PDB file of C-alpha atoms in Angstrom:
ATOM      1  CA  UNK O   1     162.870 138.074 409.029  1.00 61.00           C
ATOM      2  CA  UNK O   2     165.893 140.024 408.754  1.00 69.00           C
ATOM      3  CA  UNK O   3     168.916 139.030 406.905  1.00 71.00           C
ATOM      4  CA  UNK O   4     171.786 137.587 409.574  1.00 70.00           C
ATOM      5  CA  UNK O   5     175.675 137.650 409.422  1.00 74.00           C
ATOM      6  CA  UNK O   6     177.576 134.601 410.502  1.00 77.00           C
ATOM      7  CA  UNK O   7     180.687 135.774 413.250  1.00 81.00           C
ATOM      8  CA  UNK O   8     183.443 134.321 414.301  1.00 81.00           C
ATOM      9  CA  UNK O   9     185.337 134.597 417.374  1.00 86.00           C
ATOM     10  CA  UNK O  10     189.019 136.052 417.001  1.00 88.00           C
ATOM     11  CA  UNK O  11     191.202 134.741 419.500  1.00 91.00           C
ATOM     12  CA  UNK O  12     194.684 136.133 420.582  1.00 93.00           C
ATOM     13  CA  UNK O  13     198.016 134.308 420.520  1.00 93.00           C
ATOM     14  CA  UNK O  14     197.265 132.792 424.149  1.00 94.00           C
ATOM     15  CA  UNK O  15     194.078 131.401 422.774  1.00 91.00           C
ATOM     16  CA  UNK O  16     191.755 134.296 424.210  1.00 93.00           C
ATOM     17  CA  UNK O  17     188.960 135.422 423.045  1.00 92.00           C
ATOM     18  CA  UNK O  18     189.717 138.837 421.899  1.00 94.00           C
ATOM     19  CA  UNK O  19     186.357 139.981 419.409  1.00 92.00           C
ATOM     20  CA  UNK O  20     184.376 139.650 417.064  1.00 91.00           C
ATOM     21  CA  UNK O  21     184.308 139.511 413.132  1.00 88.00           C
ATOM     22  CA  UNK O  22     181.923 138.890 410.100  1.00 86.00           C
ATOM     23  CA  UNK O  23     182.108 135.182 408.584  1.00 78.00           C
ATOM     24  CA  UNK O  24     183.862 135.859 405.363  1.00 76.00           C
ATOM     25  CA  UNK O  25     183.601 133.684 402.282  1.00 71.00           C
ATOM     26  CA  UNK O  26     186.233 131.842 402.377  1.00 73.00           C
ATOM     27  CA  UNK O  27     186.785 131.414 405.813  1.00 76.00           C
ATOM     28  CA  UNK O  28     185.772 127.464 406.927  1.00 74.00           C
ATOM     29  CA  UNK O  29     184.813 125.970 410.482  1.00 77.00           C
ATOM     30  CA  UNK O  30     187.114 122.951 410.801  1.00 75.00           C
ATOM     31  CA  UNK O  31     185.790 119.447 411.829  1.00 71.00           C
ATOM     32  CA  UNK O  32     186.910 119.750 415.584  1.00 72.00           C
ATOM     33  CA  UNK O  33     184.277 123.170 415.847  1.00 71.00           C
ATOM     34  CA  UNK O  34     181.417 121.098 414.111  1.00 72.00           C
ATOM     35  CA  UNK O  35     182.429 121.715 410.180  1.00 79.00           C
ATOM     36  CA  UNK O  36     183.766 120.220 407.260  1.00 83.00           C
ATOM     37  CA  UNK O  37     186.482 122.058 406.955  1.00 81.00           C
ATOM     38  CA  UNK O  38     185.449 123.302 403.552  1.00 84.00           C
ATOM     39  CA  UNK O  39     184.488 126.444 401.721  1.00 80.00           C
ATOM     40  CA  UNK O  40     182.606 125.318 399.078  1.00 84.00           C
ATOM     41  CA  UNK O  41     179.494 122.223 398.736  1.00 84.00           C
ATOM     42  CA  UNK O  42     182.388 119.946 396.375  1.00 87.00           C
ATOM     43  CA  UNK O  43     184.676 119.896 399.048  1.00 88.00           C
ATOM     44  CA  UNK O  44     182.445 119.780 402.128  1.00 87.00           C
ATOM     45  CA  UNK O  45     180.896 116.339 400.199  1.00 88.00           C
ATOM     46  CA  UNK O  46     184.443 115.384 399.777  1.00 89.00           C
ATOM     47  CA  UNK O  47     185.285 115.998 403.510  1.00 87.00           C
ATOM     48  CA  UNK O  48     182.599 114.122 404.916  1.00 88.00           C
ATOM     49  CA  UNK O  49     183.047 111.180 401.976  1.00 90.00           C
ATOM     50  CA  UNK O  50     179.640 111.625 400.449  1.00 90.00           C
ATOM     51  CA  UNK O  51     179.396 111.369 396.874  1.00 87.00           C
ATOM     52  CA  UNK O  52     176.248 112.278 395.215  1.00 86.00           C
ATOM     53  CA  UNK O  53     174.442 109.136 393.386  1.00 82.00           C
ATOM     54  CA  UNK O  54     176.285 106.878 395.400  1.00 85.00           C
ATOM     55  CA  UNK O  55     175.621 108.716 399.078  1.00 87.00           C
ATOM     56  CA  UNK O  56     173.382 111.494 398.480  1.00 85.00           C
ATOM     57  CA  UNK O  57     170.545 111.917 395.726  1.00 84.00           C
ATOM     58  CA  UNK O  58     171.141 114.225 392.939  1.00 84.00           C
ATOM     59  CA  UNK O  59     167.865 116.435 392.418  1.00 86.00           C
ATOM     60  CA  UNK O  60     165.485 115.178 390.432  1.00 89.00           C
ATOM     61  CA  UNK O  61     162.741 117.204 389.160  1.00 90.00           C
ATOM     62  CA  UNK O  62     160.062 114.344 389.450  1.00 91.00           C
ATOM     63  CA  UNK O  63     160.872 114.008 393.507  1.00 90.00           C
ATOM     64  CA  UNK O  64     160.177 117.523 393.930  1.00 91.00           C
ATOM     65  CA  UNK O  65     156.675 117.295 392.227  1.00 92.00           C
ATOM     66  CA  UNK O  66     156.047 114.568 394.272  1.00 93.00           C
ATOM     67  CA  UNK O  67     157.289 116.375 397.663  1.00 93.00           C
ATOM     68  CA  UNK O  68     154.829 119.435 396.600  1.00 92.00           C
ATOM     69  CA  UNK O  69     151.769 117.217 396.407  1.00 93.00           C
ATOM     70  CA  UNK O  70     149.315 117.861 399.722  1.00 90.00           C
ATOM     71  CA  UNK O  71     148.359 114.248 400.728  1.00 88.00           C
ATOM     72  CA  UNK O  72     144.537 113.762 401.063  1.00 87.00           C
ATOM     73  CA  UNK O  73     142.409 110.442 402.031  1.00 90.00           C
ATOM     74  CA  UNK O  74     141.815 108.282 398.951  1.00 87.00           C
ATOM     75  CA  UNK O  75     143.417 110.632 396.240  1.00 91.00           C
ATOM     76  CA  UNK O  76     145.803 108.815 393.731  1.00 89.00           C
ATOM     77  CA  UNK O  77     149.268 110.509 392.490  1.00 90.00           C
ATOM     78  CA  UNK O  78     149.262 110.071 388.907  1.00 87.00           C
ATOM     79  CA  UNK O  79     151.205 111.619 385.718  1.00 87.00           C
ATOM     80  CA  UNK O  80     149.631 114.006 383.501  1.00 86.00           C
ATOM     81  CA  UNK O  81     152.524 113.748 380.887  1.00 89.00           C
ATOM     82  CA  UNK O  82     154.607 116.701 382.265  1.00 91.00           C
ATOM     83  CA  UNK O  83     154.250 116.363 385.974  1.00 92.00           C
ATOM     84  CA  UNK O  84     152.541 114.640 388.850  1.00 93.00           C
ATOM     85  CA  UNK O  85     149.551 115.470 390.320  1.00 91.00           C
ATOM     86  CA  UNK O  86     146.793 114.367 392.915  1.00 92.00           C
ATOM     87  CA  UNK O  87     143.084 112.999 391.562  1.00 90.00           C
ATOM     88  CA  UNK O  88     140.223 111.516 393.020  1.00 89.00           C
ATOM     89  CA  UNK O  89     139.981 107.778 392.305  1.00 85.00           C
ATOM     90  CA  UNK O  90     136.869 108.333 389.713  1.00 86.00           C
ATOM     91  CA  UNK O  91     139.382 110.712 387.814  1.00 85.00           C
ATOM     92  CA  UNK O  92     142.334 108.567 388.064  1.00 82.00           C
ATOM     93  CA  UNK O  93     140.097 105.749 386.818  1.00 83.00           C
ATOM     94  CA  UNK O  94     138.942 108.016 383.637  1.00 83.00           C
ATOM     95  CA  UNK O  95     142.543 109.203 383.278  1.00 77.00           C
ATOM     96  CA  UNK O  96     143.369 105.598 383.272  1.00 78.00           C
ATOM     97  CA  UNK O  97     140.207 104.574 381.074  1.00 83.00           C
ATOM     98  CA  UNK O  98     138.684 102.424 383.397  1.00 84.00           C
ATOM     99  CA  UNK O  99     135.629 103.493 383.369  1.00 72.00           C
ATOM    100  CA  UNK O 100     133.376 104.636 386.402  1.00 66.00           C
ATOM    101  CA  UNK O 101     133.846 101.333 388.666  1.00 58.00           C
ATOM    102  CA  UNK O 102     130.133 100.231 388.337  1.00 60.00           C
TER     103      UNK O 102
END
């Protein structure tokens, strides 16, 4: 997929559309057009009052393990000291030192 540009319309003094022009960096889209109003993440949070560990969950490494694990019918999610993985329940259970189940 090819990289796009953002545009915005330029309008004329009467409110016409007149063009137009490339998105720039620190142009915004204001909350009546669907924005926040902001130019950067900080104040786009700010603008819509979300604060992150009290609105919005900081990343955490350990979620995104979890998110990257494939589900599959009776596998566990266990830690193998550095991450989180998927085993079978006989591995879990030797992980665990449970023995075989017998």
């Amino acid at each position: 997929m090819s990289e796009k540009t953002p545009v915005r319309v330029n309008y004329d003094n009467a409110g016409n559309a007149i063009g137009f022009a490339e998105l720039q960096g620190t142009d915004f889209i204001g909350l009546d057009d669907g924005g926040t109003g902001a130019t950067t993440a900080s104040g786009a949070r700010t603008a819509l009052g979300l604060g992150i560990g009290t609105d919005i969950i900081a990343y955490d490494a350990d979620l995104a393990a979890l998110a990257g694990l494939t589900q599959s019918n009776g596998k566990c999610i266990v830690s193998n000291g550095s991450t989180w993985i998927v085993e079978s329940g006989a591995t879990a259970r030797t992980s665990l030192g449970l023995g075989t189940g017998k």
